[in-house]
Amino acid sequence: MPKKSENDASPTQNSRIIRVRDLPIYYDPKTDDIYRYVPRIDNDQQKRINNTNRFQTSINQTRQSIQQFWNNSKELRLKISRKLEKGQTYAKATVNYIRDDQTFYPKISVVTIAGLGGLLLGQKRSVLRKTFYSSVAVAVALSACYPKQSVNLLNQVHNRIQNNSQKNNQSVIIKHNDGIVHTIKNEHEPVISVGDELYMKLILHIDRYRLFLSLLLFTLIIQMASSDTKTCWPELIGKTADEAVQVIKDESGLSKVHVCGPGSRTTRDVDDERVRVYVDEDNKVTVQPTVG
């Protein structure tokens, strides 16, 4: 019977094959996850944790619902933005048409509608308030239809009042129940010679303050009406010089519209009543025209 060699690798009863993954250095979830350390938590702490989890869950749900609604309403938002742009364009075109010097009947219609609106606003008021509301509405409509003329008129009235108020050494005689009071108005405070000082100061200054407040209110109304005057035209880029000049004159009412070609010399001074149109060699607008 032949002897077994020492290099014989046949298995015996006591032999066992060990694979690499059976070594203890590797993780075995079946045997290693038997025990787990769980820290002890008080009831108050557990309640706070539960409340925090609920709050986070509600925030996540709300955020997801808002995001889903925002994504689903994309087409609706596009439609609304397009309608708003169309309405804005139509409103600007209507205002420019009404402010045109050649349109007389539209201005009359706007002023009439404004006056009727003032009467309707003071329908349940007294006659004085009806007159006041309708007058204010008509003044606002006229300021909106004729912004430049209104500003010029207001400046003329303000300059005339200021020139009259700067005159010195004006004697004023005022009749009072207690007698005749002779006042001398100089560049400082008025000097009262006879009578009640406080009463006479009120009499002298009440008309001035009333006129000042009226002018201030009228100035604010005119500025609000003329604040939307167009000052730049980005849509004219790429248009011809003649088209740009005509559009600027129609929309702004300015007469100083200069065309600047390539290589032309221009000054750097600022003029609020001038518009420069820069064109290239093909007579196309290259920079948006701006007032100044």
Short mmCIF file of C-alpha atoms in Angstrom, two decimals:
data_model
loop_
_atom_site.label_atom_id
_atom_site.label_comp_id
_atom_site.label_asym_id
_atom_site.label_seq_id
_atom_site.Cartn_x
_atom_site.Cartn_y
_atom_site.Cartn_z
CA MET A 1 0.00 0.00 0.00
CA PRO A 2 1.59 3.28 -1.02
CA LYS A 3 2.29 5.97 1.56
CA LYS A 4 0.57 9.33 1.42
CA SER A 5 2.81 12.15 0.47
CA GLU A 6 3.21 15.20 2.69
CA ASN A 7 2.09 17.54 -0.11
CA ASP A 8 -1.21 15.73 -0.53
CA ALA A 9 -4.01 18.37 -0.21
CA SER A 10 -6.90 15.93 0.14
CA PRO A 11 -9.26 16.86 2.98
CA THR A 12 -9.27 14.96 6.22
CA GLN A 13 -11.69 14.78 9.05
CA ASN A 14 -9.98 17.56 11.03
CA SER A 15 -9.25 19.83 8.07
CA ARG A 16 -11.46 22.89 7.26
CA ILE A 17 -11.29 25.37 4.41
CA ILE A 18 -11.35 29.10 5.55
CA ARG A 19 -12.32 31.70 3.01
CA VAL A 20 -11.17 35.30 3.06
CA ARG A 21 -14.58 36.73 3.85
CA ASP A 22 -14.83 34.42 6.87
CA LEU A 23 -11.95 36.17 8.57
CA PRO A 24 -12.97 38.26 11.64
CA ILE A 25 -11.68 41.54 10.14
CA TYR A 26 -14.73 41.78 7.85
CA TYR A 27 -18.17 42.99 8.85
CA ASP A 28 -20.98 40.42 9.11
CA PRO A 29 -24.43 42.00 9.65
CA LYS A 30 -25.93 38.69 10.79
CA THR A 31 -23.63 38.29 13.74
CA ASP A 32 -22.35 41.79 14.48
CA ASP A 33 -25.70 43.65 14.74
CA ILE A 34 -26.94 41.74 17.71
CA TYR A 35 -26.40 44.50 20.24
CA ARG A 36 -26.93 48.23 19.79
CA TYR A 37 -26.49 51.03 22.28
CA VAL A 38 -29.60 53.16 22.71
CA PRO A 39 -29.24 56.21 24.98
CA ARG A 40 -31.92 56.89 27.48
CA ILE A 41 -34.20 59.81 26.60
CA ASP A 42 -36.48 61.67 29.00
CA ASN A 43 -40.15 62.26 28.24
CA ASP A 44 -39.70 66.02 27.78
CA GLN A 45 -36.80 65.52 25.43
CA GLN A 46 -38.76 62.91 23.49
CA LYS A 47 -41.67 65.35 23.14
CA ARG A 48 -39.36 68.05 21.83
CA ILE A 49 -37.87 65.64 19.32
CA ASN A 50 -41.33 64.57 18.14
CA ASN A 51 -42.45 68.19 17.79
CA THR A 52 -39.32 69.03 15.83
CA ASN A 53 -39.86 66.09 13.51
CA ARG A 54 -43.48 67.08 12.92
CA PHE A 55 -42.48 70.67 12.23
CA GLN A 56 -39.82 69.61 9.74
CA THR A 57 -42.25 67.23 8.07
CA SER A 58 -44.89 69.95 7.70
CA ILE A 59 -42.31 72.37 6.27
CA ASN A 60 -41.15 69.79 3.74
CA GLN A 61 -44.70 69.03 2.69
CA THR A 62 -45.52 72.72 2.32
CA ARG A 63 -42.38 73.38 0.32
CA GLN A 64 -43.08 70.45 -1.99
CA SER A 65 -46.68 71.54 -2.54
CA ILE A 66 -45.62 75.13 -3.30
CA GLN A 67 -42.93 73.96 -5.67
CA GLN A 68 -45.37 71.67 -7.43
CA PHE A 69 -47.94 74.46 -7.75
CA TRP A 70 -45.27 76.84 -9.09
CA ASN A 71 -44.18 74.34 -11.71
CA ASN A 72 -47.75 73.55 -12.75
CA SER A 73 -48.68 77.25 -13.08
CA LYS A 74 -45.87 78.12 -15.49
CA GLU A 75 -48.18 78.49 -18.48
CA LEU A 76 -50.64 80.56 -16.46
CA ARG A 77 -47.88 82.90 -15.34
CA LEU A 78 -46.68 83.32 -18.91
CA LYS A 79 -50.20 84.20 -20.06
CA ILE A 80 -50.62 86.74 -17.26
CA SER A 81 -47.24 88.36 -18.02
CA ARG A 82 -48.12 88.61 -21.71
CA LYS A 83 -51.47 90.21 -20.93
CA LEU A 84 -49.81 92.67 -18.56
CA GLU A 85 -47.28 93.62 -21.21
CA LYS A 86 -50.03 94.12 -23.77
CA GLY A 87 -52.03 96.23 -21.32
CA GLN A 88 -48.99 98.34 -20.47
CA THR A 89 -48.23 98.90 -24.14
CA TYR A 90 -51.84 99.82 -24.86
CA ALA A 91 -51.94 102.23 -21.90
CA LYS A 92 -48.72 103.96 -23.00
CA ALA A 93 -50.00 104.26 -26.55
CA THR A 94 -53.28 105.74 -25.28
CA VAL A 95 -51.49 108.28 -23.06
CA ASN A 96 -49.18 109.30 -25.90
CA TYR A 97 -52.16 109.66 -28.23
CA ILE A 98 -54.02 111.84 -25.73
CA ARG A 99 -50.95 114.01 -25.09
CA ASP A 100 -50.40 114.64 -28.78
CA ASP A 101 -50.83 118.30 -29.68
CA GLN A 102 -53.09 117.45 -32.63
CA THR A 103 -55.63 115.47 -30.58
CA PHE A 104 -58.14 117.90 -29.12
CA TYR A 105 -61.31 115.86 -28.65
CA PRO A 106 -59.65 113.05 -26.65
CA LYS A 107 -58.36 115.65 -24.19
CA ILE A 108 -61.84 117.13 -23.83
CA SER A 109 -63.22 113.64 -23.22
CA VAL A 110 -60.66 112.91 -20.51
CA VAL A 111 -61.32 116.22 -18.73
CA THR A 112 -65.09 115.69 -18.92
CA ILE A 113 -64.87 112.15 -17.55
CA ALA A 114 -62.61 113.38 -14.73
CA GLY A 115 -65.09 116.12 -13.79
CA LEU A 116 -67.99 113.67 -13.78
CA GLY A 117 -65.92 111.30 -11.65
CA GLY A 118 -65.36 114.08 -9.11
CA LEU A 119 -69.10 114.76 -9.00
CA LEU A 120 -69.84 111.07 -8.46
CA LEU A 121 -67.21 110.90 -5.73
CA GLY A 122 -68.89 113.76 -3.86
CA GLN A 123 -72.43 112.63 -4.64
CA LYS A 124 -73.48 112.29 -0.99
CA ARG A 125 -71.49 115.32 0.12
CA SER A 126 -72.27 118.99 0.25
CA VAL A 127 -72.18 121.31 -2.74
CA LEU A 128 -68.82 122.70 -1.64
CA ARG A 129 -67.23 119.25 -1.56
CA LYS A 130 -68.72 118.32 -4.91
CA THR A 131 -67.20 121.45 -6.41
CA PHE A 132 -63.86 120.75 -4.74
CA TYR A 133 -63.71 117.11 -5.93
CA SER A 134 -64.67 117.98 -9.49
CA SER A 135 -62.19 120.88 -9.59
CA VAL A 136 -59.34 118.70 -8.35
CA ALA A 137 -60.22 115.97 -10.87
CA VAL A 138 -60.34 118.47 -13.74
CA ALA A 139 -57.01 120.00 -12.65
CA VAL A 140 -55.36 116.58 -12.54
CA ALA A 141 -56.77 115.69 -15.97
CA LEU A 142 -55.54 118.96 -17.46
CA SER A 143 -52.11 118.42 -15.92
CA ALA A 144 -51.97 114.92 -17.40
CA CYS A 145 -53.04 116.11 -20.85
CA TYR A 146 -50.81 119.21 -20.89
CA PRO A 147 -47.83 118.41 -18.61
CA LYS A 148 -45.32 120.86 -20.08
CA GLN A 149 -47.77 123.74 -20.29
CA SER A 150 -48.85 123.13 -16.69
CA VAL A 151 -45.26 123.14 -15.43
CA ASN A 152 -44.50 126.37 -17.31
CA LEU A 153 -47.63 128.04 -15.95
CA LEU A 154 -46.82 126.99 -12.41
CA ASN A 155 -43.26 128.30 -12.73
CA GLN A 156 -44.54 131.66 -13.97
CA VAL A 157 -47.01 131.96 -11.09
CA HIS A 158 -44.36 130.97 -8.56
CA ASN A 159 -41.86 133.51 -9.92
CA ARG A 160 -44.45 136.29 -9.89
CA ILE A 161 -45.46 135.55 -6.31
CA GLN A 162 -41.84 135.35 -5.22
CA ASN A 163 -41.03 138.69 -6.85
CA ASN A 164 -44.00 140.34 -5.19
CA SER A 165 -43.11 138.91 -1.79
CA GLN A 166 -39.53 140.24 -1.98
CA LYS A 167 -40.58 143.87 -2.15
CA ASN A 168 -39.56 145.79 0.97
CA ASN A 169 -40.92 148.78 2.87
CA GLN A 170 -44.59 148.15 2.13
CA SER A 171 -47.03 149.87 4.48
CA VAL A 172 -50.25 148.08 5.29
CA ILE A 173 -53.21 149.57 7.18
CA ILE A 174 -55.60 147.08 8.75
CA LYS A 175 -58.86 147.96 10.45
CA HIS A 176 -59.44 146.26 13.76
CA ASN A 177 -62.33 146.34 16.22
CA ASP A 178 -60.11 148.07 18.77
CA GLY A 179 -58.83 150.67 16.32
CA ILE A 180 -56.50 151.05 13.33
CA VAL A 181 -53.28 149.10 13.29
CA HIS A 182 -50.39 150.39 11.14
CA THR A 183 -47.88 147.69 10.20
CA ILE A 184 -44.58 148.05 8.36
CA LYS A 185 -43.39 145.06 6.34
CA ASN A 186 -39.64 144.86 5.89
CA GLU A 187 -37.21 142.09 5.01
CA HIS A 188 -37.52 140.73 8.58
CA GLU A 189 -40.62 140.18 10.74
CA PRO A 190 -43.51 142.67 10.41
CA VAL A 191 -43.44 145.29 13.19
CA ILE A 192 -46.79 145.81 14.91
CA SER A 193 -47.28 149.24 16.45
CA VAL A 194 -50.83 149.14 17.86
CA GLY A 195 -53.31 146.35 18.64
CA ASP A 196 -53.24 142.67 19.42
CA GLU A 197 -49.83 141.36 18.20
CA LEU A 198 -50.73 137.67 17.90
CA TYR A 199 -54.00 138.33 16.12
CA MET A 200 -52.45 140.70 13.61
CA LYS A 201 -49.59 138.31 12.81
CA LEU A 202 -52.13 135.61 12.02
CA ILE A 203 -54.05 138.03 9.79
CA LEU A 204 -50.87 138.98 7.93
CA HIS A 205 -49.57 135.46 7.33
CA ILE A 206 -52.64 133.27 6.89
CA ASP A 207 -53.14 134.18 3.23
CA ARG A 208 -49.47 133.60 2.46
CA TYR A 209 -49.45 130.12 4.01
CA ARG A 210 -52.70 129.21 2.29
CA LEU A 211 -51.31 130.23 -1.08
CA PHE A 212 -48.06 128.36 -0.42
CA LEU A 213 -49.88 125.13 0.47
CA SER A 214 -52.08 125.41 -2.62
CA LEU A 215 -49.06 125.86 -4.87
CA LEU A 216 -47.28 122.95 -3.20
CA LEU A 217 -50.27 120.65 -3.74
CA PHE A 218 -50.60 121.73 -7.36
CA THR A 219 -46.87 121.13 -7.92
CA LEU A 220 -47.10 117.61 -6.52
CA ILE A 221 -50.08 116.83 -8.74
CA ILE A 222 -48.28 118.06 -11.85
CA GLN A 223 -45.10 116.14 -11.01
CA MET A 224 -47.09 112.95 -10.48
CA ALA A 225 -48.88 113.48 -13.77
CA SER A 226 -45.70 114.15 -15.74
CA SER A 227 -43.40 111.63 -14.01
CA ASP A 228 -44.01 108.96 -16.65
CA THR A 229 -42.56 111.04 -19.50
CA LYS A 230 -40.39 108.83 -21.64
CA THR A 231 -36.64 109.58 -21.51
CA CYS A 232 -35.02 106.64 -23.33
CA TRP A 233 -35.84 104.52 -26.39
CA PRO A 234 -34.08 101.13 -26.36
CA GLU A 235 -36.47 99.78 -28.97
CA LEU A 236 -35.00 102.11 -31.62
CA ILE A 237 -31.69 100.24 -31.81
CA GLY A 238 -31.33 98.97 -35.38
CA LYS A 239 -33.83 101.47 -36.82
CA THR A 240 -32.90 104.12 -39.33
CA ALA A 241 -32.04 107.64 -38.21
CA ASP A 242 -35.16 109.20 -39.77
CA GLU A 243 -37.48 106.72 -38.08
CA ALA A 244 -35.77 107.21 -34.71
CA VAL A 245 -35.94 111.01 -34.94
CA GLN A 246 -39.63 110.93 -35.85
CA VAL A 247 -40.50 108.53 -33.00
CA ILE A 248 -38.56 110.59 -30.44
CA LYS A 249 -40.23 113.83 -31.51
CA ASP A 250 -43.68 112.26 -31.40
CA GLU A 251 -43.26 110.65 -27.97
CA SER A 252 -41.27 113.33 -26.14
CA GLY A 253 -42.29 116.54 -27.85
CA LEU A 254 -38.65 117.67 -28.00
CA SER A 255 -37.35 119.55 -31.02
CA LYS A 256 -33.62 119.13 -30.34
CA VAL A 257 -32.95 115.66 -31.77
CA HIS A 258 -29.43 115.43 -33.23
CA VAL A 259 -28.10 112.58 -35.37
CA CYS A 260 -24.43 111.78 -34.64
CA GLY A 261 -22.64 109.71 -37.25
CA PRO A 262 -19.36 107.80 -36.89
CA GLY A 263 -16.45 110.16 -36.26
CA SER A 264 -18.64 113.19 -35.51
CA ARG A 265 -17.55 115.54 -32.73
CA THR A 266 -19.90 115.95 -29.79
CA THR A 267 -19.73 117.96 -26.59
CA ARG A 268 -20.16 116.47 -23.13
CA ASP A 269 -22.55 119.07 -21.74
CA VAL A 270 -25.93 117.94 -20.41
CA ASP A 271 -29.15 119.35 -21.83
CA ASP A 272 -32.54 118.14 -20.53
CA GLU A 273 -34.24 119.12 -23.79
CA ARG A 274 -31.90 117.38 -26.24
CA VAL A 275 -31.62 113.84 -27.58
CA ARG A 276 -28.64 112.45 -29.48
CA VAL A 277 -29.06 109.56 -31.91
CA TYR A 278 -25.82 107.71 -32.65
CA VAL A 279 -25.79 105.87 -35.99
CA ASP A 280 -23.25 103.77 -37.88
CA GLU A 281 -22.11 103.91 -41.50
CA ASP A 282 -25.36 102.26 -42.66
CA ASN A 283 -27.40 105.00 -40.93
CA LYS A 284 -28.63 102.51 -38.28
CA VAL A 285 -29.03 103.39 -34.60
CA THR A 286 -26.32 101.71 -32.49
CA VAL A 287 -26.97 103.12 -28.97
CA GLN A 288 -30.30 103.70 -27.28
CA PRO A 289 -31.23 107.41 -27.50
CA THR A 290 -31.49 109.13 -24.12
CA VAL A 291 -32.54 112.63 -23.08
CA GLY A 292 -29.59 114.73 -21.93
#
